[in-house]
JSON list of C-alpha atoms in Angstrom, two decimals:
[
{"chain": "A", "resi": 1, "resn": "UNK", "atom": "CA", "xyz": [-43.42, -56.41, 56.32]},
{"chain": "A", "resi": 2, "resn": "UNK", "atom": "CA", "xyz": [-44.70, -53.26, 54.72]},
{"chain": "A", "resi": 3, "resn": "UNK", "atom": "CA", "xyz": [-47.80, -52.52, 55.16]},
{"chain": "A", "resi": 4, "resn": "UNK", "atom": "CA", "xyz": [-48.78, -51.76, 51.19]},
{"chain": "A", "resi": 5, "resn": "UNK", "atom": "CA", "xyz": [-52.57, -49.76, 52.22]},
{"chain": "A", "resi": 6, "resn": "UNK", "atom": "CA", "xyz": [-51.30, -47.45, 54.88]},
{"chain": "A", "resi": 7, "resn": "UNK", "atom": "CA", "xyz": [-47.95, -46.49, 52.85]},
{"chain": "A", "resi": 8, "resn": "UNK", "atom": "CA", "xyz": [-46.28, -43.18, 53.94]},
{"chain": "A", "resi": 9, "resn": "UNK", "atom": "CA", "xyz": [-45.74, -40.29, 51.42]},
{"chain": "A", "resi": 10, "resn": "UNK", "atom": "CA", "xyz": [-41.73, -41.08, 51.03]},
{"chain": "A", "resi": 11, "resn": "UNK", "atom": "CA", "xyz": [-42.33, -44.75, 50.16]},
{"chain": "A", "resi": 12, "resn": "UNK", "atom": "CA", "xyz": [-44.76, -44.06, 47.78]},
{"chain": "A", "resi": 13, "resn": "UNK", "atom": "CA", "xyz": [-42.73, -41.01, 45.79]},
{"chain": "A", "resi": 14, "resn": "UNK", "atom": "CA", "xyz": [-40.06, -43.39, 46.13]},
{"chain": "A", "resi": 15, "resn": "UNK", "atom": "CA", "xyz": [-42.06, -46.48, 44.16]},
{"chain": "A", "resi": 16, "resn": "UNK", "atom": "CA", "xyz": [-43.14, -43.88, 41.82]},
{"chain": "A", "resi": 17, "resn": "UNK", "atom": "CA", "xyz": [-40.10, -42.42, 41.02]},
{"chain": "A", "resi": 18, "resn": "UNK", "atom": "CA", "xyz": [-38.25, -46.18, 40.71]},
{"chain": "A", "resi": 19, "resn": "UNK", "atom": "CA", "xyz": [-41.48, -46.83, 38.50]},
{"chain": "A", "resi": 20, "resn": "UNK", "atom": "CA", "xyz": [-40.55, -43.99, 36.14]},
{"chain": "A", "resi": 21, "resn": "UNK", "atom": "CA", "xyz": [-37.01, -45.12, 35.92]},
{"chain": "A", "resi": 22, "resn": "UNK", "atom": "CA", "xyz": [-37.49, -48.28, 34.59]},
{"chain": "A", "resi": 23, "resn": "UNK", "atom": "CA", "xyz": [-40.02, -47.57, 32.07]},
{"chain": "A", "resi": 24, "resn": "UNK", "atom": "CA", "xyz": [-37.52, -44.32, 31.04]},
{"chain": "A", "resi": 25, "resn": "UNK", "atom": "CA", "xyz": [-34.84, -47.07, 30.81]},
{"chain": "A", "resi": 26, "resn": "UNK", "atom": "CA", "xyz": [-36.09, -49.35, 28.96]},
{"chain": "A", "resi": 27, "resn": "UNK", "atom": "CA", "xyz": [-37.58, -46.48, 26.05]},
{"chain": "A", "resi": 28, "resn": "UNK", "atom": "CA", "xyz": [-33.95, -45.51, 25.61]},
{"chain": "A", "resi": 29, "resn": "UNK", "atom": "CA", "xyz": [-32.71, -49.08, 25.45]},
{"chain": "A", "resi": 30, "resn": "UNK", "atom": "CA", "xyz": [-35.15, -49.57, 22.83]},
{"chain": "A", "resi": 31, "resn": "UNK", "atom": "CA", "xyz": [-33.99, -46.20, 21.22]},
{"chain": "A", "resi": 32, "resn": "UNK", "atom": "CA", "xyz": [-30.29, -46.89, 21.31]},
{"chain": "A", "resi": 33, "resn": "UNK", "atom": "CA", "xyz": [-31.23, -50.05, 19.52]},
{"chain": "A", "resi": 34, "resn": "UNK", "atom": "CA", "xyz": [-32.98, -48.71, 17.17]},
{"chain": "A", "resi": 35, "resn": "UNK", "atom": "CA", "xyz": [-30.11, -46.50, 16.74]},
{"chain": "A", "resi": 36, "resn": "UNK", "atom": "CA", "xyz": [-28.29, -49.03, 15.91]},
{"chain": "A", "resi": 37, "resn": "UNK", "atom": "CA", "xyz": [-30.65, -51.23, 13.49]},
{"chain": "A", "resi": 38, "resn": "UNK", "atom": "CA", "xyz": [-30.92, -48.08, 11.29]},
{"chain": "A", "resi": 39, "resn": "UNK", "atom": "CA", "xyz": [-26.94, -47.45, 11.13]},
{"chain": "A", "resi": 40, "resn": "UNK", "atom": "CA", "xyz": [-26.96, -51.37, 9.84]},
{"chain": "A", "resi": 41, "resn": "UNK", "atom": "CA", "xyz": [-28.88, -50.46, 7.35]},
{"chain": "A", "resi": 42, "resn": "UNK", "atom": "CA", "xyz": [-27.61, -47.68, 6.12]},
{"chain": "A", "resi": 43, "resn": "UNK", "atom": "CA", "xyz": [-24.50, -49.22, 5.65]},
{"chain": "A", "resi": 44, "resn": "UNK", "atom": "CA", "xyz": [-25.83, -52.04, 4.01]},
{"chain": "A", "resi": 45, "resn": "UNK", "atom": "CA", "xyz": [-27.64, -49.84, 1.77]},
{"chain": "A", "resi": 46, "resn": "UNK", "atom": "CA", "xyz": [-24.52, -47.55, 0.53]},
{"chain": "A", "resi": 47, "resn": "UNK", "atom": "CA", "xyz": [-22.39, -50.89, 0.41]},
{"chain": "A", "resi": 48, "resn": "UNK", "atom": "CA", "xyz": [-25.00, -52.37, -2.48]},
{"chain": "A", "resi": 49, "resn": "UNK", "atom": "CA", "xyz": [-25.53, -49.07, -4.05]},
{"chain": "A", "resi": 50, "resn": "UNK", "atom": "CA", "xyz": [-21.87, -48.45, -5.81]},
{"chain": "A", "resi": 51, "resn": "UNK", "atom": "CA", "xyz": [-21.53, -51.59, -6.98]},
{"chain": "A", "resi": 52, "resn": "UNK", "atom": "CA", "xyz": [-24.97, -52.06, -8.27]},
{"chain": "A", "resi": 53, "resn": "UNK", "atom": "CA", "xyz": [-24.56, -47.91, -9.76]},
{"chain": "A", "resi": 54, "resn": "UNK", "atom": "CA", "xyz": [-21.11, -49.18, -11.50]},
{"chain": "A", "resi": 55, "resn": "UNK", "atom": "CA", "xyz": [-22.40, -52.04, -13.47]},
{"chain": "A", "resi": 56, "resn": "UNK", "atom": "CA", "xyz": [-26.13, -50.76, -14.47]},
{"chain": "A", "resi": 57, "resn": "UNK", "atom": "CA", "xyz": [-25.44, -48.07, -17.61]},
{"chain": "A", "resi": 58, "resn": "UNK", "atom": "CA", "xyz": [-26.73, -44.60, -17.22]},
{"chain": "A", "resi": 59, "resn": "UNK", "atom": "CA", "xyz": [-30.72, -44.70, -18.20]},
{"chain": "A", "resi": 60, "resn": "UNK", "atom": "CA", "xyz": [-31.55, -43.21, -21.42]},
{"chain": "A", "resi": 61, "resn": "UNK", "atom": "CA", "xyz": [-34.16, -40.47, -21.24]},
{"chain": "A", "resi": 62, "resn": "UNK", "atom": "CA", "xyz": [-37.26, -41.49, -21.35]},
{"chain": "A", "resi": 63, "resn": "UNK", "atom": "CA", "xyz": [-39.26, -40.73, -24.46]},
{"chain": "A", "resi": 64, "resn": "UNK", "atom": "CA", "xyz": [-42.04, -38.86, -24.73]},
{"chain": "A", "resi": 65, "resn": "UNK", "atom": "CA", "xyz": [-45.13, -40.79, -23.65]},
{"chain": "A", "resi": 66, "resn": "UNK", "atom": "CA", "xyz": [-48.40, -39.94, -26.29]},
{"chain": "A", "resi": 67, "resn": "UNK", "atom": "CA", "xyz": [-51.98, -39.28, -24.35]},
{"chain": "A", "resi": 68, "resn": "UNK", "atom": "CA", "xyz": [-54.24, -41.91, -23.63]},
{"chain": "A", "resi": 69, "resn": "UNK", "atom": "CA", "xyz": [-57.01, -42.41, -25.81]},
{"chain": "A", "resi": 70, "resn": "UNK", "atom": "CA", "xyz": [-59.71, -40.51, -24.95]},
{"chain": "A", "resi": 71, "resn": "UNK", "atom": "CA", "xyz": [-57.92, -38.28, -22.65]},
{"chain": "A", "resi": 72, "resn": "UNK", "atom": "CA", "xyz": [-57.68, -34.43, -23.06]},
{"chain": "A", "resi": 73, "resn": "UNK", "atom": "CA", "xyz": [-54.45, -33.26, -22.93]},
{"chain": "A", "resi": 74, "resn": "UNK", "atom": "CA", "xyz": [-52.83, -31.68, -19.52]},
{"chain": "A", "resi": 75, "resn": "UNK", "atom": "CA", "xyz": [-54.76, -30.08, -16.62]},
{"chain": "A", "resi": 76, "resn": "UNK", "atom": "CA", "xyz": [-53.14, -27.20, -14.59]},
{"chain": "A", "resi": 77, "resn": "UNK", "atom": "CA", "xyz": [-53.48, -27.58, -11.07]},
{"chain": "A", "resi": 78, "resn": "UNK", "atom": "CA", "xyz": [-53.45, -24.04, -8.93]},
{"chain": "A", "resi": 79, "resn": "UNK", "atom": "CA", "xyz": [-53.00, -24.54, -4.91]},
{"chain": "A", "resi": 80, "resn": "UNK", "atom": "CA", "xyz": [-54.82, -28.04, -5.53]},
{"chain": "A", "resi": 81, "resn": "UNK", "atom": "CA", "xyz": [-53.87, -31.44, -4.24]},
{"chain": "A", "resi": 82, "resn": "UNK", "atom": "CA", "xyz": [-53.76, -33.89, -6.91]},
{"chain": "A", "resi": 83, "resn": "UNK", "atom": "CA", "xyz": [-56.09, -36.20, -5.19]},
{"chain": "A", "resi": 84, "resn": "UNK", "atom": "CA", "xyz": [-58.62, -33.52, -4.43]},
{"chain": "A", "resi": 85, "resn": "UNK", "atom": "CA", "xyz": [-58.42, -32.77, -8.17]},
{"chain": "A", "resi": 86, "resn": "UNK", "atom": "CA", "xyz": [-59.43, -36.62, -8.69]},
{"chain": "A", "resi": 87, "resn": "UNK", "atom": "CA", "xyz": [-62.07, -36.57, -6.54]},
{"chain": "A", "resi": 88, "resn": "UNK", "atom": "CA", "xyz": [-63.50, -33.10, -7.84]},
{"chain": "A", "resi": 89, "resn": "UNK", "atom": "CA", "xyz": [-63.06, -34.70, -11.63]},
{"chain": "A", "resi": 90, "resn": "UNK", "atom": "CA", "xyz": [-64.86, -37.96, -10.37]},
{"chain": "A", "resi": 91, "resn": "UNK", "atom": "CA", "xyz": [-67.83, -35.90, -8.87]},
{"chain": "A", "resi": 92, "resn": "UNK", "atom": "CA", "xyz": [-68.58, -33.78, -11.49]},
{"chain": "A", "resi": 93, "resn": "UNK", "atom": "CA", "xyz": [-68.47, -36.70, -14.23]},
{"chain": "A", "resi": 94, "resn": "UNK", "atom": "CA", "xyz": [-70.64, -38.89, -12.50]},
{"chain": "A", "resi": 95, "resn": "UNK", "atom": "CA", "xyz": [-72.85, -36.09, -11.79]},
{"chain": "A", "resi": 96, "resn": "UNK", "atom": "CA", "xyz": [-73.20, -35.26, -15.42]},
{"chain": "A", "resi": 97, "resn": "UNK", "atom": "CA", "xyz": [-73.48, -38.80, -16.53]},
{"chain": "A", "resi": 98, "resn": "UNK", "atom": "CA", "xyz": [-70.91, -38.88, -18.33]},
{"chain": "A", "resi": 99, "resn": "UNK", "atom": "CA", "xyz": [-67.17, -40.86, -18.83]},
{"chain": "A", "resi": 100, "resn": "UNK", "atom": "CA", "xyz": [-64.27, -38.95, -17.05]},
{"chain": "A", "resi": 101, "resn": "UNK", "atom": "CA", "xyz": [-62.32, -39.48, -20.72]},
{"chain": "A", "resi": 102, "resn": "UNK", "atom": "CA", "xyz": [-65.28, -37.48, -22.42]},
{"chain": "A", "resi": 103, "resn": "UNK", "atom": "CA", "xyz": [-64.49, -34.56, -20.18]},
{"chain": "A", "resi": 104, "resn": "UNK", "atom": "CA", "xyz": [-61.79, -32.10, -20.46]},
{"chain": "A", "resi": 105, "resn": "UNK", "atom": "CA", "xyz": [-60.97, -30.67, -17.84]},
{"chain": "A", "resi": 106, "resn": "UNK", "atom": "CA", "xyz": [-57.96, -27.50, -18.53]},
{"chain": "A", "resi": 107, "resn": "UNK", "atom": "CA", "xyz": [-57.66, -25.90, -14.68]},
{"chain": "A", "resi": 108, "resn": "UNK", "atom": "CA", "xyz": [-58.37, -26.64, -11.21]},
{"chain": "A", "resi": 109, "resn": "UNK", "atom": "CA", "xyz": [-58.11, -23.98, -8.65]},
{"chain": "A", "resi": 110, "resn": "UNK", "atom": "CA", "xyz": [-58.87, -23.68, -5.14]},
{"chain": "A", "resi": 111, "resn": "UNK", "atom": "CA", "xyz": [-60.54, -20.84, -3.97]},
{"chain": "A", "resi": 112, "resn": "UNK", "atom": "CA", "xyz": [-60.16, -19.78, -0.08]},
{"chain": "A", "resi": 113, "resn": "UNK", "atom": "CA", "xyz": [-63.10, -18.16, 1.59]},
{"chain": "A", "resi": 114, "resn": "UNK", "atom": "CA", "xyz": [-61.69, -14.93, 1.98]},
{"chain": "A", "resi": 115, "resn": "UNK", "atom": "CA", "xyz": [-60.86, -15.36, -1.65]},
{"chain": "A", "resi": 116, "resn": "UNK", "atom": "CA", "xyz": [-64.91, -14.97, -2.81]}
]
């Protein structure tokens, strides 16, 4: 019986490395699967698509949507994310009192530090 306290240097390199194995095994049996899930459904996905593409007409442009009430036309964004935007429209509405629809708001841009 193997004495599992006082273990030489070989057996233990040797556990590790049998360790490593299996757990490196079984990560690219779960990648191979994975593999193959996806391919599945891929090919499900391009099977439905001509069929459904072939029966649905074209769509018709869409047509031109009017501006909300209240709202102030469009805003030009410059090297600004469109959420930041929100958020910097939110802030400065609510810290003039006022409704975001009563504001209009023409440009957003960002300005880097070694910009100023």
């Amino acid at each position: 019986m193997t004495d599992l306290i006082n273990i030489s240097f070989g057996d233990a390199a040797l556990t590790a490395l049998l360790g490593y194995l299996v757990v490196f095994f079984g990560l690219v049996l779960l990648m191979v699967v994975i593999m193959i899930m996806g391919k599945i459904m891929v090919n499900r996905a391009g099977k439905a698509s001509p069929d459904a593409a072939a029966v649905e007409p074209a769509p018709a442009p869409a047509p031109e949507i009017p501006a909300a009430p209240g709202s102030a036309g469009e805003l030009k964004l410059y090297d600004t994310d469109p959420r930041d935007a929100a958020m910097i429209m939110a802030i400065v509405a609510d810290s003039l009192g006022k409704p975001i629809n009563e504001l209009r708001f023409i440009s957003i841009k960002e300005v880097k530090e070694d910009e100023v």
